[in-house]
Coordinates of C-alpha atoms in Angstrom, one line a residue:
X92 CA -20.3 20.1 5.4
X93 CA -19.7 16.3 5.5
X94 CA -17.4 14.8 2.9
X95 CA -19.3 12.6 0.5
X96 CA -19.7 9.0 1.6
X97 CA -21.9 6.7 -0.4
X98 CA -23.7 4.9 2.4
X99 CA -25.5 2.5 0.1
X100 CA -22.3 1.2 -1.3
X101 CA -20.5 0.7 2.0
X102 CA -21.1 -3.0 2.6
X103 CA -19.6 -3.8 -0.9
X104 CA -16.8 -1.4 -0.3
X105 CA -15.9 -2.9 3.0
X106 CA -16.0 -6.4 1.5
X107 CA -13.7 -5.3 -1.3
X108 CA -11.2 -3.9 1.2
X109 CA -11.3 -7.1 3.3
X110 CA -10.6 -9.2 0.3
X111 CA -7.7 -7.0 -0.7
X112 CA -6.3 -7.1 2.8
X113 CA -6.3 -10.9 2.8
X114 CA -4.6 -11.0 -0.6
X115 CA -1.9 -8.6 0.4
X116 CA -1.3 -10.6 3.6
X117 CA -0.4 -13.7 1.7
X118 CA 1.1 -12.3 -1.5
X119 CA 4.6 -12.5 0.1
X120 CA 4.7 -16.2 -0.5
X121 CA 4.4 -16.1 -4.4
X122 CA 6.7 -13.1 -4.4
X123 CA 9.4 -15.0 -2.6
X124 CA 8.9 -18.0 -4.8
X125 CA 9.5 -15.8 -7.9
X126 CA 12.5 -14.3 -6.3
X127 CA 14.0 -17.7 -5.6
X128 CA 13.4 -18.6 -9.2
X129 CA 15.4 -15.7 -10.6
X130 CA 12.9 -12.8 -10.8
X131 CA 13.8 -9.9 -8.4
X132 CA 11.4 -7.3 -7.2
X133 CA 11.6 -4.7 -10.1
X134 CA 11.2 -7.5 -12.7
X135 CA 8.3 -9.0 -10.8
X136 CA 6.5 -5.7 -10.7
X137 CA 7.2 -4.9 -14.3
X138 CA 5.8 -8.1 -15.6
X139 CA 2.9 -8.4 -13.1
X140 CA 1.6 -4.8 -13.5
X141 CA 2.5 -4.6 -17.1
X142 CA 0.4 -7.6 -17.8
X143 CA -2.5 -6.3 -15.6
X144 CA -2.3 -2.9 -17.4
X145 CA -2.5 -4.5 -20.8
X146 CA -5.4 -6.8 -19.9
X147 CA -7.5 -4.0 -18.4
X148 CA -6.7 -1.5 -21.2
X149 CA -7.6 -4.1 -23.9
X150 CA -10.7 -5.3 -22.3
X151 CA -12.2 -1.9 -21.7
X152 CA -10.2 1.3 -22.3
X153 CA -11.8 3.9 -20.0
X154 CA -10.8 7.0 -22.1
X155 CA -9.3 10.2 -20.8
X156 CA -12.5 12.0 -19.7
X157 CA -11.9 14.1 -16.6
X158 CA -8.2 14.1 -16.9
X159 CA -7.8 17.5 -18.5
X160 CA -6.1 19.9 -16.1
X161 CA -5.2 17.1 -13.7
X162 CA -1.7 16.4 -15.0
X163 CA 0.1 17.3 -11.8
X164 CA -2.1 15.1 -9.6
X165 CA -2.1 12.3 -12.1
X166 CA 1.7 12.2 -12.2
X167 CA 2.0 12.4 -8.5
X168 CA -0.5 9.6 -8.0
X169 CA 1.4 7.4 -10.6
X170 CA 4.7 7.9 -8.8
X171 CA 3.2 7.4 -5.4
X172 CA 1.4 4.2 -6.5
X173 CA 4.5 3.0 -8.2
X174 CA 6.6 3.2 -5.0
X175 CA 3.8 1.9 -2.9
X176 CA 3.9 -1.4 -4.8
X177 CA 7.6 -1.6 -5.6
X178 CA 8.7 -0.5 -2.1
X179 CA 6.3 -3.0 -0.5
X180 CA 7.6 -5.9 -2.6
X181 CA 11.2 -5.0 -1.8
X182 CA 10.4 -4.9 1.9
X183 CA 8.7 -8.3 1.7
X184 CA 11.8 -9.8 0.0
X185 CA 14.4 -8.1 2.3
X186 CA 13.0 -8.6 5.8
X187 CA 10.4 -10.3 7.9
X188 CA 6.8 -10.2 6.7
X189 CA 5.1 -9.0 9.9
X190 CA 7.7 -6.3 10.5
X191 CA 7.4 -5.0 7.0
X192 CA 3.6 -5.0 7.1
X193 CA 3.4 -3.2 10.4
X194 CA 5.9 -0.5 9.4
X195 CA 4.0 -0.1 6.1
X196 CA 0.9 0.5 8.1
X197 CA 2.2 3.7 9.6
X198 CA 0.1 4.8 6.7
X199 CA -2.9 5.9 8.8
X200 CA -0.6 8.4 10.5
X201 CA 0.5 9.8 7.2
X202 CA -3.2 9.6 6.0
X203 CA -4.4 11.7 8.9
X204 CA -1.9 14.5 8.0
X205 CA -2.3 14.3 4.2
X206 CA -6.1 14.1 4.4
X207 CA -6.1 17.3 6.5
X208 CA -3.6 19.3 4.3
X209 CA -4.7 18.0 0.9
X210 CA -8.4 17.3 1.3
X211 CA -9.3 19.8 4.1
X212 CA -10.5 17.0 6.4
X213 CA -10.7 18.4 10.0
X214 CA -8.5 16.7 12.6
X215 CA -10.2 16.0 15.9
X216 CA -7.9 16.2 19.0
X217 CA -8.3 12.4 19.4
X218 CA -6.9 11.9 15.9
X219 CA -3.9 14.1 16.8
X220 CA -2.8 11.3 19.2
X221 CA -2.2 9.0 16.3
X222 CA 0.9 10.9 15.2
X223 CA 3.1 10.6 18.4
X224 CA 1.6 7.2 19.2
X225 CA 2.5 5.8 15.7
X226 CA 6.0 7.3 15.8
X227 CA 6.6 5.9 19.3
X228 CA 5.5 2.5 18.1
X229 CA 7.9 2.8 15.1
X230 CA 10.7 3.7 17.5
X231 CA 10.0 0.6 19.6
X232 CA 10.1 -1.6 16.4
X233 CA 13.1 -0.1 14.9
X234 CA 15.4 0.6 17.8
X235 CA 18.7 -1.3 17.9
X236 CA 21.9 -0.1 19.7
X237 CA 23.8 0.3 16.4
X238 CA 21.1 2.3 14.6
X239 CA 22.7 5.7 15.3
X240 CA 25.8 4.5 13.5
X241 CA 24.4 2.3 10.8
X242 CA 20.9 3.7 10.2
X243 CA 17.8 1.7 9.3
X244 CA 17.9 -1.4 7.1
X245 CA 16.9 -1.1 3.5
X246 CA 13.8 -3.3 4.1
X247 CA 12.6 -1.0 7.0
X248 CA 13.1 2.1 4.9
X249 CA 11.3 0.5 1.9
X250 CA 8.3 -0.4 4.2
X251 CA 8.0 3.0 5.8
X252 CA 8.3 5.0 2.6
X253 CA 6.0 2.6 0.8
X254 CA 3.4 3.2 3.5
X255 CA 3.7 7.0 3.1
X256 CA 3.3 6.6 -0.6
X257 CA 0.2 4.4 0.0
X258 CA -1.4 7.1 2.1
X259 CA -0.6 9.7 -0.6
X260 CA -2.1 7.4 -3.3
X261 CA -5.3 7.0 -1.3
X262 CA -5.7 10.7 -0.7
X263 CA -5.1 11.5 -4.3
X264 CA -7.6 8.8 -5.3
X265 CA -10.2 10.6 -3.3
X266 CA -9.2 14.0 -4.6
X267 CA -9.5 12.9 -8.3
X268 CA -13.2 12.4 -7.9
X269 CA -14.0 13.1 -11.5
X270 CA -12.0 10.0 -12.7
X271 CA -13.5 6.5 -12.8
X272 CA -12.1 3.5 -11.0
X273 CA -10.5 2.1 -14.2
X274 CA -8.8 5.4 -15.0
X275 CA -7.3 5.7 -11.5
X276 CA -6.2 2.0 -11.7
X277 CA -4.4 2.4 -15.1
X278 CA -2.7 5.6 -13.9
X279 CA -1.5 3.7 -10.8
X280 CA -0.2 0.7 -12.8
X281 CA 1.5 2.9 -15.3
X282 CA 3.4 4.4 -12.3
X283 CA 4.5 0.9 -11.2
X284 CA 5.7 0.0 -14.7
X285 CA 7.6 3.3 -15.1
X286 CA 9.3 3.0 -11.7
X287 CA 10.2 -0.7 -12.3
X288 CA 11.8 0.1 -15.6
X289 CA 13.8 2.9 -14.0
X290 CA 15.1 0.5 -11.3
X291 CA 15.9 -2.2 -13.8
X292 CA 17.8 0.4 -15.9
X293 CA 19.7 1.5 -12.7
X294 CA 20.6 -2.1 -12.0
X295 CA 22.0 -2.4 -15.5
X296 CA 21.1 -6.1 -15.8
X297 CA 19.6 -7.8 -18.8
X298 CA 16.5 -9.9 -19.1
X299 CA 16.8 -12.7 -16.5
X300 CA 17.2 -16.2 -17.7
X301 CA 14.3 -17.9 -15.8
X302 CA 12.0 -20.8 -16.5
X303 CA 8.8 -20.5 -18.5
X304 CA 6.9 -21.4 -15.3
X305 CA 8.4 -18.4 -13.5
X306 CA 7.3 -16.0 -16.3
X307 CA 3.9 -17.6 -16.4
X308 CA 3.5 -17.4 -12.6
X309 CA 4.5 -13.8 -12.7
X310 CA 1.9 -13.0 -15.3
X311 CA -0.8 -14.9 -13.4
X312 CA 0.0 -13.0 -10.2
X313 CA -0.5 -9.8 -12.1
X314 CA -3.7 -10.6 -13.9
X315 CA -5.3 -12.9 -11.4
X316 CA -4.1 -11.2 -8.3
X317 CA -3.0 -7.6 -8.6
X318 CA -5.6 -6.7 -11.2
X319 CA -8.6 -7.8 -9.2
X320 CA -7.2 -6.6 -5.9
X321 CA -6.2 -3.1 -7.1
X322 CA -9.7 -2.6 -8.5
X323 CA -11.1 -3.7 -5.1
X324 CA -8.9 -1.2 -3.2
X325 CA -9.6 1.7 -5.6
X326 CA -13.4 1.0 -5.4
X327 CA -13.4 0.7 -1.6
X328 CA -11.3 3.8 -1.0
X329 CA -13.4 5.8 -3.4
X330 CA -16.6 5.0 -1.4
X331 CA -15.5 6.0 2.1
X332 CA -13.1 8.4 3.9
X333 CA -9.5 7.5 3.4
X334 CA -8.8 7.0 7.1
X335 CA -11.5 4.5 7.6
X336 CA -10.4 2.5 4.5
X337 CA -6.8 2.4 5.8
X338 CA -7.9 0.9 9.1
X339 CA -10.0 -1.9 7.4
X340 CA -6.9 -2.8 5.5
X341 CA -5.1 -3.5 8.8
X342 CA -6.4 -7.1 8.5
X343 CA -3.4 -7.5 6.2
X344 CA -1.1 -7.5 9.2
X345 CA -2.8 -10.4 10.9
X346 CA -3.0 -12.5 7.8
X347 CA 0.7 -11.8 7.0
X348 CA 1.9 -12.5 10.5
X349 CA 0.0 -15.8 10.8
X350 CA 0.9 -17.1 7.3
X351 CA 4.6 -16.1 7.8
X352 CA 4.7 -17.9 11.1
X353 CA 3.1 -21.0 9.6
X354 CA 4.9 -21.1 6.3
X355 CA 8.2 -19.4 6.9
X356 CA 8.7 -19.8 10.7
X357 CA 9.1 -16.1 11.1
X358 CA 8.4 -14.3 14.4
X359 CA 9.0 -11.0 16.1
X360 CA 10.4 -10.1 19.5
X361 CA 8.5 -8.6 22.4
X362 CA 9.7 -5.0 21.6
X363 CA 8.7 -5.3 18.0
X364 CA 5.2 -6.5 18.9
X365 CA 4.9 -3.7 21.5
X366 CA 5.7 -1.2 18.8
X367 CA 3.4 -2.9 16.3
X368 CA 0.5 -2.7 18.7
X369 CA 1.1 1.0 19.3
X370 CA 1.1 1.5 15.5
X371 CA -2.1 -0.4 15.1
X372 CA -3.7 1.5 18.0
X373 CA -2.7 4.8 16.4
X374 CA -4.5 3.7 13.2
X375 CA -7.6 2.7 15.1
X376 CA -7.7 6.1 16.8
X377 CA -7.6 7.8 13.4
X378 CA -11.3 6.9 12.9
X379 CA -12.7 7.1 16.4
X380 CA -14.5 10.3 15.7
X381 CA -16.5 10.9 12.5
X382 CA -15.8 14.6 12.7
X383 CA -12.3 14.1 11.4
X384 CA -14.0 13.8 7.9
X385 CA -15.6 17.2 8.1
X386 CA -14.3 19.8 5.8
X387 CA -12.7 22.8 7.4

C-alpha cells in the first residue's frame, strides 16, 4: 500500500521547502554577525527559538490533542530537533559554510535507513547505493593525513551529527501523523531551548554583555526567520515522503556555497567538491524510484 502523499498540496509543499532551503543557505551570515557581537551559538539558539516559541504559543496555542501515549516519540523528536539546530549553528560558526552544509546533507543517507526501519518504507536496490556512495563522499571530504591521530574537527562532527538528527526529526514528523503542524513545531522548538540551556549551563558563563542591537537582531532572527521557516519545513515534510523532501532542501547547499564565496571569500578544494558531489548524488538516488515509499 502506498504511503499517504497529499498530491493536491504538493506545489505549496515544494514551494515551502524551496523557501526554507534558501533561508538556511544564507542564515550563516546573521549567525556569524551575532557571534562577532558577543552571542555564541547556544545563546543565539536560546534567544531565537525561545522568542519564536513564545510568539507562536501566544498567538495560537495548539493544545495537546493527539499527544497522549506519544511521550517517547515526542521527547525523541524534541532532542533530535534540538541538536539539528544547535549542531548546525555550531558547524556554521566553526568551519566553512559549504563544507558544513554538504556534511549536514548526508541526511538523505540517514533518512533512507531511518525511513525503512522506523516507517516501514521499502528500500529499492537503487536506494541502497546511496549508503556507500554517501559515505565514500564523506571520506573524500574529510580525509586528511593526520585524521587517524587527531580525529575529525568539532565543526565536521557537529555538521554530520546534526544531519543525522535532521533525518530523525523528519522521520518522526511523519510518524506523528495525528499531531498538527503547530504542535510538532512547538515540540521541536522546546527541544532547541532545552538543549541550549543545557549547553549554557555546561559552559558556566553568565548572561553575555552585548548591545541592545544584538539582542534585538537575535529576537528578529527567531521570530522573522526561524518561526516562518520551521513552519514551512514541517508543512512541506508532512505533505510528502521524507526522502523527497530531503532532496528538495539540497538547494541550501548551492545557496550557501555561493553566498559564502561572495560574502566571506570561502571556497573548497577539489577533493572536497568531489566528495560533496558524491554526497549530493547519493541524495538524488534516494528518490529515483517511487517504490521506496511503499510499506513493507
